[in-house]
mmCIF file of C-alpha atoms and ligand atoms in Angstrom:
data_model
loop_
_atom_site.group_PDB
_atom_site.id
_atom_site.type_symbol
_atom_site.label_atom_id
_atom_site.label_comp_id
_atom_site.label_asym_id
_atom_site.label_seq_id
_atom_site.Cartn_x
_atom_site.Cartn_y
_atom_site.Cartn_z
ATOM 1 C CA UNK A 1 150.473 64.468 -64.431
ATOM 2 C CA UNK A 2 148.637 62.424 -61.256
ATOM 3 C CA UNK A 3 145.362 63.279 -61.055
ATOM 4 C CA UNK A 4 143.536 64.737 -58.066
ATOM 5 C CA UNK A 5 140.603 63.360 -55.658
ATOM 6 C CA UNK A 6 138.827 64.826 -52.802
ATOM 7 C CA UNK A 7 137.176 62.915 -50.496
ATOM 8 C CA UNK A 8 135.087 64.329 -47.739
ATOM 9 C CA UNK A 9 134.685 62.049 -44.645
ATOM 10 C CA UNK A 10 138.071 60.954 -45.569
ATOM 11 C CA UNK A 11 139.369 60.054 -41.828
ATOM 12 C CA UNK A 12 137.284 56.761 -41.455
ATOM 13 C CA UNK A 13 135.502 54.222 -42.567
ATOM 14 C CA UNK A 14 134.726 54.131 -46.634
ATOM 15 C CA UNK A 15 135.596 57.816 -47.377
ATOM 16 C CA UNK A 16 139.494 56.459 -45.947
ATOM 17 C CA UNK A 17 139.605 52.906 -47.989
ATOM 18 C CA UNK A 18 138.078 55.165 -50.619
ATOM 19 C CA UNK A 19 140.706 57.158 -50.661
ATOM 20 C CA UNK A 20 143.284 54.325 -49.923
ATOM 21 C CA UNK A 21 141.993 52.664 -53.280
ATOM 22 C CA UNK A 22 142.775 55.810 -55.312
ATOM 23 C CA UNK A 23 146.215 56.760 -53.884
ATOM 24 C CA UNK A 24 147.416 53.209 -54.781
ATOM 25 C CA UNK A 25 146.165 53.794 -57.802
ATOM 26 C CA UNK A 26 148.704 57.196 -58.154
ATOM 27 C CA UNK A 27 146.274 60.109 -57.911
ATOM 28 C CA UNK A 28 147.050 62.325 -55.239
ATOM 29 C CA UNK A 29 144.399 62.774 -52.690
ATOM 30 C CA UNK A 30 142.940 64.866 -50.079
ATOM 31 C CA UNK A 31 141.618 63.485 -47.172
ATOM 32 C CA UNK A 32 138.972 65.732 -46.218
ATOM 33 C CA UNK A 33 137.791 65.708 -42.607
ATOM 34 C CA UNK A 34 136.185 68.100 -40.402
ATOM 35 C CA UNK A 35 138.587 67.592 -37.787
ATOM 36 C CA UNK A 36 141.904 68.850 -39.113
ATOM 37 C CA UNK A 37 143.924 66.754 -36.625
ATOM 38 C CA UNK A 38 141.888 63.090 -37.583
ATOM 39 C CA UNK A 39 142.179 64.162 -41.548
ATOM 40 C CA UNK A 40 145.730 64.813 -41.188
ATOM 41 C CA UNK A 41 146.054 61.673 -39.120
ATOM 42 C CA UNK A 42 144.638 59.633 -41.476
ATOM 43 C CA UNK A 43 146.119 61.087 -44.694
ATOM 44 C CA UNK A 44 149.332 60.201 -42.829
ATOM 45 C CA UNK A 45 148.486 56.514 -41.808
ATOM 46 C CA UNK A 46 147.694 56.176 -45.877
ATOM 47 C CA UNK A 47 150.682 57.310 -47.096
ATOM 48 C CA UNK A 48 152.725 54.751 -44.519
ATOM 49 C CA UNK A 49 150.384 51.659 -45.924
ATOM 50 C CA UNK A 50 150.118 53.504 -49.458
ATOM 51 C CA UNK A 51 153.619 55.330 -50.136
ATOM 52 C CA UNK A 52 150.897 57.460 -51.765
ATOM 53 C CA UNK A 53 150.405 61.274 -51.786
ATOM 54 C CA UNK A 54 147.799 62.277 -49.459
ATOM 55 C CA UNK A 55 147.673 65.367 -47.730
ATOM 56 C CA UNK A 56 145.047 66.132 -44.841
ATOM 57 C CA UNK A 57 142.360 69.253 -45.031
ATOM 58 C CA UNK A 58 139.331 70.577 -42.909
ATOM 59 C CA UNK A 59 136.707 70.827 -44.259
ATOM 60 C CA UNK A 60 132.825 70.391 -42.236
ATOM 61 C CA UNK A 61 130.778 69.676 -45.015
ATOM 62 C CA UNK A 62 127.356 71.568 -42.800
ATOM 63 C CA UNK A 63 129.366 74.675 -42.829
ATOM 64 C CA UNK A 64 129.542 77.493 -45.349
ATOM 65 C CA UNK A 65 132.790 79.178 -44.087
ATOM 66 C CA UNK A 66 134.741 76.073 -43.761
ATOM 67 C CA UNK A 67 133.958 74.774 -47.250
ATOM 68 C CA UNK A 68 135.023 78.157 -48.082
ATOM 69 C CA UNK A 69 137.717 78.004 -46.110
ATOM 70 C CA UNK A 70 138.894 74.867 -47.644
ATOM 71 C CA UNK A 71 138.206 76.165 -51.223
ATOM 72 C CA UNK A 72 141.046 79.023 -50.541
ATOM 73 C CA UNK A 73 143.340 77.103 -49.222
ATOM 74 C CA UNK A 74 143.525 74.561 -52.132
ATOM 75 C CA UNK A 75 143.691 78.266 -54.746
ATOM 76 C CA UNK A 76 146.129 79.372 -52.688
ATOM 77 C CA UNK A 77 148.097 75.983 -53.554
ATOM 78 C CA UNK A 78 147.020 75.669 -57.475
ATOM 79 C CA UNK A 79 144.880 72.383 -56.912
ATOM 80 C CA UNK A 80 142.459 71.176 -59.481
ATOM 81 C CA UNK A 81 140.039 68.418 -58.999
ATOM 82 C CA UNK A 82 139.473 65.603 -60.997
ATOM 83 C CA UNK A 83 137.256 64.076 -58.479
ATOM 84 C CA UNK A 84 135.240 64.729 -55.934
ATOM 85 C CA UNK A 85 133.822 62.143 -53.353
ATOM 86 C CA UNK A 86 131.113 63.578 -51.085
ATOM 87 C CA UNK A 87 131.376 60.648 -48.886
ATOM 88 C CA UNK A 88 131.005 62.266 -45.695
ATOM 89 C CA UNK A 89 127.502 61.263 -43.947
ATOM 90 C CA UNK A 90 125.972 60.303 -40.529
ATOM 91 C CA UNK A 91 123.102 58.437 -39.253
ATOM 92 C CA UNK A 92 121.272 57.188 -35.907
ATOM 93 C CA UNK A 93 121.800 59.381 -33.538
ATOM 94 C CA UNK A 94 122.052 62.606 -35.203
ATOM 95 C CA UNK A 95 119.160 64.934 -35.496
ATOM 96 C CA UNK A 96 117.034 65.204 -38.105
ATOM 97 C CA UNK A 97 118.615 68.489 -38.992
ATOM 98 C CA UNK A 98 121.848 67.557 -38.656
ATOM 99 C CA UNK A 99 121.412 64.583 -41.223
ATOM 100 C CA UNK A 100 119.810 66.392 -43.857
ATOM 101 C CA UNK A 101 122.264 69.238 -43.385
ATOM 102 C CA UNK A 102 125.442 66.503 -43.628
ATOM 103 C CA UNK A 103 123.882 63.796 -46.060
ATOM 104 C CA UNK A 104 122.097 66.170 -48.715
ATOM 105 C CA UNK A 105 122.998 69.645 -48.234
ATOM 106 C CA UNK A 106 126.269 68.565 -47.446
ATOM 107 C CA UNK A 107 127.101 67.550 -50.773
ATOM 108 C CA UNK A 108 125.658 70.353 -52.599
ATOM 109 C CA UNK A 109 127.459 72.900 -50.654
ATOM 110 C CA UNK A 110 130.562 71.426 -50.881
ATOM 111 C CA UNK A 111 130.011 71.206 -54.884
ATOM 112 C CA UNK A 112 129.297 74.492 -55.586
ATOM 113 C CA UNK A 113 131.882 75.696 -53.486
ATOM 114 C CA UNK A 114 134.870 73.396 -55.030
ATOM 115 C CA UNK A 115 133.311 73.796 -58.186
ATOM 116 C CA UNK A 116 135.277 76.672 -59.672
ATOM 117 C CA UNK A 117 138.353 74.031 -58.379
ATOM 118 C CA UNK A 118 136.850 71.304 -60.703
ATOM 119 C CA UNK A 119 138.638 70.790 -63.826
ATOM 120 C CA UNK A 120 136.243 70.384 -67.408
ATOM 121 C CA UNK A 121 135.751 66.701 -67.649
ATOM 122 C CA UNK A 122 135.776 66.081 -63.502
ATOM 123 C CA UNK A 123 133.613 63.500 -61.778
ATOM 124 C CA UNK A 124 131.177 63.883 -58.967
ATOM 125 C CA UNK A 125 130.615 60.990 -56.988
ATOM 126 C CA UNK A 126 127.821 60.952 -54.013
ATOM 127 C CA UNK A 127 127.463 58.320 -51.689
ATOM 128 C CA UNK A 128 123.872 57.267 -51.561
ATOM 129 C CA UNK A 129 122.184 54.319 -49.332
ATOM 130 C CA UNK A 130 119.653 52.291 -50.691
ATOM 131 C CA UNK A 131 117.649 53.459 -47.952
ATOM 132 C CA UNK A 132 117.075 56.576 -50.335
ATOM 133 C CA UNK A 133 114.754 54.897 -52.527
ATOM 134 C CA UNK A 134 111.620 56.414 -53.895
ATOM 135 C CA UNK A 135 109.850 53.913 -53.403
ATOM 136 C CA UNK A 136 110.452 54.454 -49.449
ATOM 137 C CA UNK A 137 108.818 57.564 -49.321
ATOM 138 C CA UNK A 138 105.115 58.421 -49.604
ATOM 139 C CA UNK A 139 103.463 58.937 -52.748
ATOM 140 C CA UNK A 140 103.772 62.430 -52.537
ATOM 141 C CA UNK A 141 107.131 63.508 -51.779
ATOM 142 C CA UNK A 142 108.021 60.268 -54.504
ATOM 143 C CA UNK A 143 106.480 62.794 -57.262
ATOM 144 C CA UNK A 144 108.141 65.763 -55.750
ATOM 145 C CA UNK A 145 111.602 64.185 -56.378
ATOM 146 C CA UNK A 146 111.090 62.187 -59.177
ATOM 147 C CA UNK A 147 109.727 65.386 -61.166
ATOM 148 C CA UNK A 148 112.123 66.255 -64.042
ATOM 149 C CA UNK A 149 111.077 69.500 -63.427
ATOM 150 C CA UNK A 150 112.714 69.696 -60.040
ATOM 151 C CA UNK A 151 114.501 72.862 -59.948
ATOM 152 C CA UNK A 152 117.677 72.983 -57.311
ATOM 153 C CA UNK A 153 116.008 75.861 -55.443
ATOM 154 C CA UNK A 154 112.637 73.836 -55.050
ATOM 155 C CA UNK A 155 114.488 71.154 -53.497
ATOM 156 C CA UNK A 156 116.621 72.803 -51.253
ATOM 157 C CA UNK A 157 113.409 74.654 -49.773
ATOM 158 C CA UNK A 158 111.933 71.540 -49.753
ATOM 159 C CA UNK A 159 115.307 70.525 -47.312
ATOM 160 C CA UNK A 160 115.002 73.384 -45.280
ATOM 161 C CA UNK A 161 111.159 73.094 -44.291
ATOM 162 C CA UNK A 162 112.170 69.416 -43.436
ATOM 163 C CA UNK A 163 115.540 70.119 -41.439
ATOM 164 C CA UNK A 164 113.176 72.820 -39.717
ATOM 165 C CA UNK A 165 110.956 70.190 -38.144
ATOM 166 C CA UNK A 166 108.463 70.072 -41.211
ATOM 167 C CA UNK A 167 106.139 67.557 -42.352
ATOM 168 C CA UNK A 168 108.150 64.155 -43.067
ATOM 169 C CA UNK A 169 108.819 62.387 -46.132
ATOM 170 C CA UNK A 170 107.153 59.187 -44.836
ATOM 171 C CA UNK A 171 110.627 57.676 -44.257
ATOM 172 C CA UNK A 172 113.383 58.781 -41.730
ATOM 173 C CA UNK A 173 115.786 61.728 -41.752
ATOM 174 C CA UNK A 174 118.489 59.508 -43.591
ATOM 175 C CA UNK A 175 116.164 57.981 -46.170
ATOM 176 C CA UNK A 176 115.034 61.170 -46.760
ATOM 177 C CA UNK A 177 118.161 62.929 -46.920
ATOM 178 C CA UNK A 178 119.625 59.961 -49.351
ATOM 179 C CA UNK A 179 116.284 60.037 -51.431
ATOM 180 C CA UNK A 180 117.402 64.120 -51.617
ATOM 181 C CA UNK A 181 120.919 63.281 -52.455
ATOM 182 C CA UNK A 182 119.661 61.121 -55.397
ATOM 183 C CA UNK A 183 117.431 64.306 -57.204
ATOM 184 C CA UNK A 184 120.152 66.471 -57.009
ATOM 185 C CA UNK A 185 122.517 64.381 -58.601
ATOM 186 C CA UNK A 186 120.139 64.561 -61.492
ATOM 187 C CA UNK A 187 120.366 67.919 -60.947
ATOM 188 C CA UNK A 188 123.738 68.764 -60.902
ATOM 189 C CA UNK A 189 124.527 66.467 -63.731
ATOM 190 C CA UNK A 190 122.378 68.573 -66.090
ATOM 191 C CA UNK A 191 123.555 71.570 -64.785
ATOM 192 C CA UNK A 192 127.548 70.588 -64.955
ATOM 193 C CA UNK A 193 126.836 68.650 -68.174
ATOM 194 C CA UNK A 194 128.150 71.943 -70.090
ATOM 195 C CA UNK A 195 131.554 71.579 -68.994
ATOM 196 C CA UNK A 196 131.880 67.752 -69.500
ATOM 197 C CA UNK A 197 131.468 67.304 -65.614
ATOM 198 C CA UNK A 198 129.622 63.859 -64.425
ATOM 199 C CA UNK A 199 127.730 63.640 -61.457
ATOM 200 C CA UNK A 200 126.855 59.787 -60.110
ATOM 201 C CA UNK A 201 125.406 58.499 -57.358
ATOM 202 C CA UNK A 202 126.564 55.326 -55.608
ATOM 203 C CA UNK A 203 125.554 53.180 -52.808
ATOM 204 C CA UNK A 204 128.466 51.274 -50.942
ATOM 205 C CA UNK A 205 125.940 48.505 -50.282
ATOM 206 C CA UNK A 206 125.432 47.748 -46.041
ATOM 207 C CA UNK A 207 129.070 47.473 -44.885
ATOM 208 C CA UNK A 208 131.179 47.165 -41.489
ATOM 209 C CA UNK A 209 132.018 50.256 -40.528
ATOM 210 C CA UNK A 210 130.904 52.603 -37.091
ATOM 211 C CA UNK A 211 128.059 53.598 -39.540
ATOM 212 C CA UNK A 212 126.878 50.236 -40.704
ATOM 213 C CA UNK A 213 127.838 48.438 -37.697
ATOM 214 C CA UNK A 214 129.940 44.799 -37.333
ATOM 215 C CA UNK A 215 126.897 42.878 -38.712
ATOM 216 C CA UNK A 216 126.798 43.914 -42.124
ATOM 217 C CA UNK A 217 127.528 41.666 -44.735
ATOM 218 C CA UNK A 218 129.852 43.815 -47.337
ATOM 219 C CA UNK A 219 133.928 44.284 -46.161
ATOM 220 C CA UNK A 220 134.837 48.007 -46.281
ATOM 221 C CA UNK A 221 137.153 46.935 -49.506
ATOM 222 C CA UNK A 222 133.655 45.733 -50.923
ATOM 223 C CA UNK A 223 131.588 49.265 -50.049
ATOM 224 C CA UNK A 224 134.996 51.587 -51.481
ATOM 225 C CA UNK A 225 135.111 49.177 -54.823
ATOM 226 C CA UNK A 226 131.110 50.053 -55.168
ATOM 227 C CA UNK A 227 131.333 53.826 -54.659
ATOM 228 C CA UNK A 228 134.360 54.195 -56.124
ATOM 229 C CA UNK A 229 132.620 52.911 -59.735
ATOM 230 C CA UNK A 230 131.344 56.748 -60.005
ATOM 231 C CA UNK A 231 135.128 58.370 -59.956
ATOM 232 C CA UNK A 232 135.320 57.074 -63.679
ATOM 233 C CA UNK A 233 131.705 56.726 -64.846
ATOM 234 C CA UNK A 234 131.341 57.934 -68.329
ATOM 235 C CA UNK A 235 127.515 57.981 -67.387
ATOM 236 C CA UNK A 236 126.075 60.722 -65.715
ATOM 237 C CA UNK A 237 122.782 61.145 -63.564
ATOM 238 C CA UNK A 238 122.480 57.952 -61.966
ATOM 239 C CA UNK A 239 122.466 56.654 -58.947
ATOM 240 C CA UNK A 240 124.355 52.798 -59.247
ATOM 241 C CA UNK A 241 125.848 50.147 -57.048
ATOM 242 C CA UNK A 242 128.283 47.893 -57.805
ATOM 243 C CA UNK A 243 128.736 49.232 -61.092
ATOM 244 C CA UNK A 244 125.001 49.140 -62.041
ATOM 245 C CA UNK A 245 122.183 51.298 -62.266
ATOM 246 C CA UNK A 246 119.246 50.859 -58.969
ATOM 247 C CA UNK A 247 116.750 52.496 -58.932
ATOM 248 C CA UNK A 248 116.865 55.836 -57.080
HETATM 249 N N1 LIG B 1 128.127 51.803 -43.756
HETATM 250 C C1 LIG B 1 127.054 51.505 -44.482
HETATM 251 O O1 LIG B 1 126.479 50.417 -44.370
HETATM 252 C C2 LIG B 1 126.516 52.494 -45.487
HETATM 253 C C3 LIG B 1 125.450 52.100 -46.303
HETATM 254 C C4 LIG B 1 124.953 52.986 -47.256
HETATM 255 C C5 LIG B 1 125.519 54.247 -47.379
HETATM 256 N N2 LIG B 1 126.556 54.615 -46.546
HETATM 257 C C6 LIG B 1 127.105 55.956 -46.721
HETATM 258 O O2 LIG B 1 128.503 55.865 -46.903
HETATM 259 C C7 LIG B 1 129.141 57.067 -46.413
HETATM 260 C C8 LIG B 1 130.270 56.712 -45.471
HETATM 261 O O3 LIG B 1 129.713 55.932 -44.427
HETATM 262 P P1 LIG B 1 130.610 55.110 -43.395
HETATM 263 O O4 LIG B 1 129.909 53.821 -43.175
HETATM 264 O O5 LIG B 1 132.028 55.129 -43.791
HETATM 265 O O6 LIG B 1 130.374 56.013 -42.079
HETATM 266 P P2 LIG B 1 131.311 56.293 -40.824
HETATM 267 O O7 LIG B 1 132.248 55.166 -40.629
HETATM 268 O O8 LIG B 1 130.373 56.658 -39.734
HETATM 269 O O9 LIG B 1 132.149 57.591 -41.300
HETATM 270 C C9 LIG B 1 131.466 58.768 -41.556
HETATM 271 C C10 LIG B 1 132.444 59.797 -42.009
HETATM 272 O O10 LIG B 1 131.716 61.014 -42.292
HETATM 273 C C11 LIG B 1 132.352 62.069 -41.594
HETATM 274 N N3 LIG B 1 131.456 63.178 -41.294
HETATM 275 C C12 LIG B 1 130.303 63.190 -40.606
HETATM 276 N N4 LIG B 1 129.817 64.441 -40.525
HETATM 277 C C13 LIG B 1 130.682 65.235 -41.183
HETATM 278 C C14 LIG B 1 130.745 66.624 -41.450
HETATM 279 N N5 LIG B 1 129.799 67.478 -41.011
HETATM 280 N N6 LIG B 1 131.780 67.105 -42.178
HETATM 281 C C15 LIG B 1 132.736 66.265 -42.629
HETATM 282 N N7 LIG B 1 132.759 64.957 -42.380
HETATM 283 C C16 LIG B 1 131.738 64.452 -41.668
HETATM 284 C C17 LIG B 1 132.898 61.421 -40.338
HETATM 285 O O11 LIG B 1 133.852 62.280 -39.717
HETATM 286 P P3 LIG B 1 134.207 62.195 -38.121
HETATM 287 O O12 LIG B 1 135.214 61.106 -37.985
HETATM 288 O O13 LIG B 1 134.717 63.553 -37.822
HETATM 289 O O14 LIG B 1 132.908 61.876 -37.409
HETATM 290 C C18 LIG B 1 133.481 60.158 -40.942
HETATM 291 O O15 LIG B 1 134.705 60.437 -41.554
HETATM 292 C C19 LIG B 1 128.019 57.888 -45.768
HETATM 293 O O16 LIG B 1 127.554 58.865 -46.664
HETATM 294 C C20 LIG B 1 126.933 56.851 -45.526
HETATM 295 O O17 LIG B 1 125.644 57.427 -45.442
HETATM 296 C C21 LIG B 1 127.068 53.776 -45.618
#
């Protein structure tokens, strides 16, 4: 039986070669965009180039009721997951809110909502930016999110009082919203560990797309090959590129 893949941010850019890559390969993938019309679009581009099975399905990753939403639909049809890419992400000219809402609460939300859709042994794959580093942030909000102590509540207060206007991180929205993403990976792979589930990180590198712009030096093919590493990681926890671990 093919296996199934999710990838948010599906429409463009990585999440689509992302989910090019893995309909070649024969899962069957959903191509997860928050405008219904550009995933359905794009699922149906991929499975002209692909001869694939991708279908198209909204899904806004900063909204409660269309994650939920999404999650019916996909009972409703009898889909399990195998893997989950939270791809989807934004940068520049959002607001601060905005980014920490898509880039870090973003990928918890849309965990925990798919989650009871995950199958035992599924993979969790989110796409980080080396920009997220520790060492980018001051020395106090590197503690905070290196603790292993961190709790999942702590953190997501911490993302609130931030997305709220709080005190900064000592780095921008998006390095603080990656550095965010990285902790709860840790998080969520303890916390999923029980039923076999990994949880990865992984950092396309800086690559061509409306995101990274036409002056970076990685090909699309290039970013997709490095995030897509964490849909068959047998680690869990870590946040890697190109196959290996970076620091977080
Ligand atoms: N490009 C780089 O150099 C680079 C480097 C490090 C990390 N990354 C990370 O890689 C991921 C993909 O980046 P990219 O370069 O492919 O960016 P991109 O070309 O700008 O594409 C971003 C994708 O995210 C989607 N998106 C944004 N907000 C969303 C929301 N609320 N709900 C659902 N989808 C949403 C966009 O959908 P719409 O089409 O509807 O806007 C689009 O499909 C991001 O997480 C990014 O932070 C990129």
């Amino acid at each position: 039986m093919a296996k199934t893949a999710l990838v948010t941010g599906g429409n463009r850019g990585i999440g689509q070669e992302v989910a090019r890559v893995l309909a070649q390969d024969g899962w069957d993938v959903l191509v997860a965009g928050r405008d219904r019309a550009k995933a359905d679009a794009a699922a149906a581009r991929l499975r002209k180039g692909t001869g694939g099975r991708l279908r198209g399905v909204e899904l806004d990753v900063t909204s409660d009721a269309s994650v939920a939403a999404a999650a019916q639909k996909l009972r409703d049809g009898a889909i399990r997951i195998d893997a989950l890419v939270n791809n989807a992400g934004v940068l520049g000219r959002a607001a601060a809110a905005q980014t920490i809402e898509t880039n870090a609460l973003g990928p918890l939300r849309v965990t925990l909502g798919l989650l009871p859709l995950l199958r035992d042994g599924a993979t969790v794959t989110n796409v980080t930016s080396g920009l997220g580093e520790l060492a980018n942030l001051d020395a106090e909000h590197r503690r905070f999110l290196a603790d292993p102590a961190l709790t999942r509540d702590a953190l997501v207060a911490a993302l609130h009082e931030l997305a709220r206007g709080g005190r900064g991180w000592g780095t921008d929205a998006y390095g603080a919203s990656k550095a965010a993403l990285n902790a709860l990976t840790r998080i969520l792979a303890a916390e999923l560990a029980p039923r076999g589930i990994r949880v990865n990180a992984t950092c396309p590198g800086w690559v061509r797309t409306d995101m990274g712009g036409r002056n970076a030096p990685r090909s699309v093919e290039e970013g997709a090959a490095s995030v897509l590493y964490g849909v068959t990681a047998a680690e869990t926890g870590g946040v890697f590129r190109d196959g290996r671990r970076i620091p977080p």
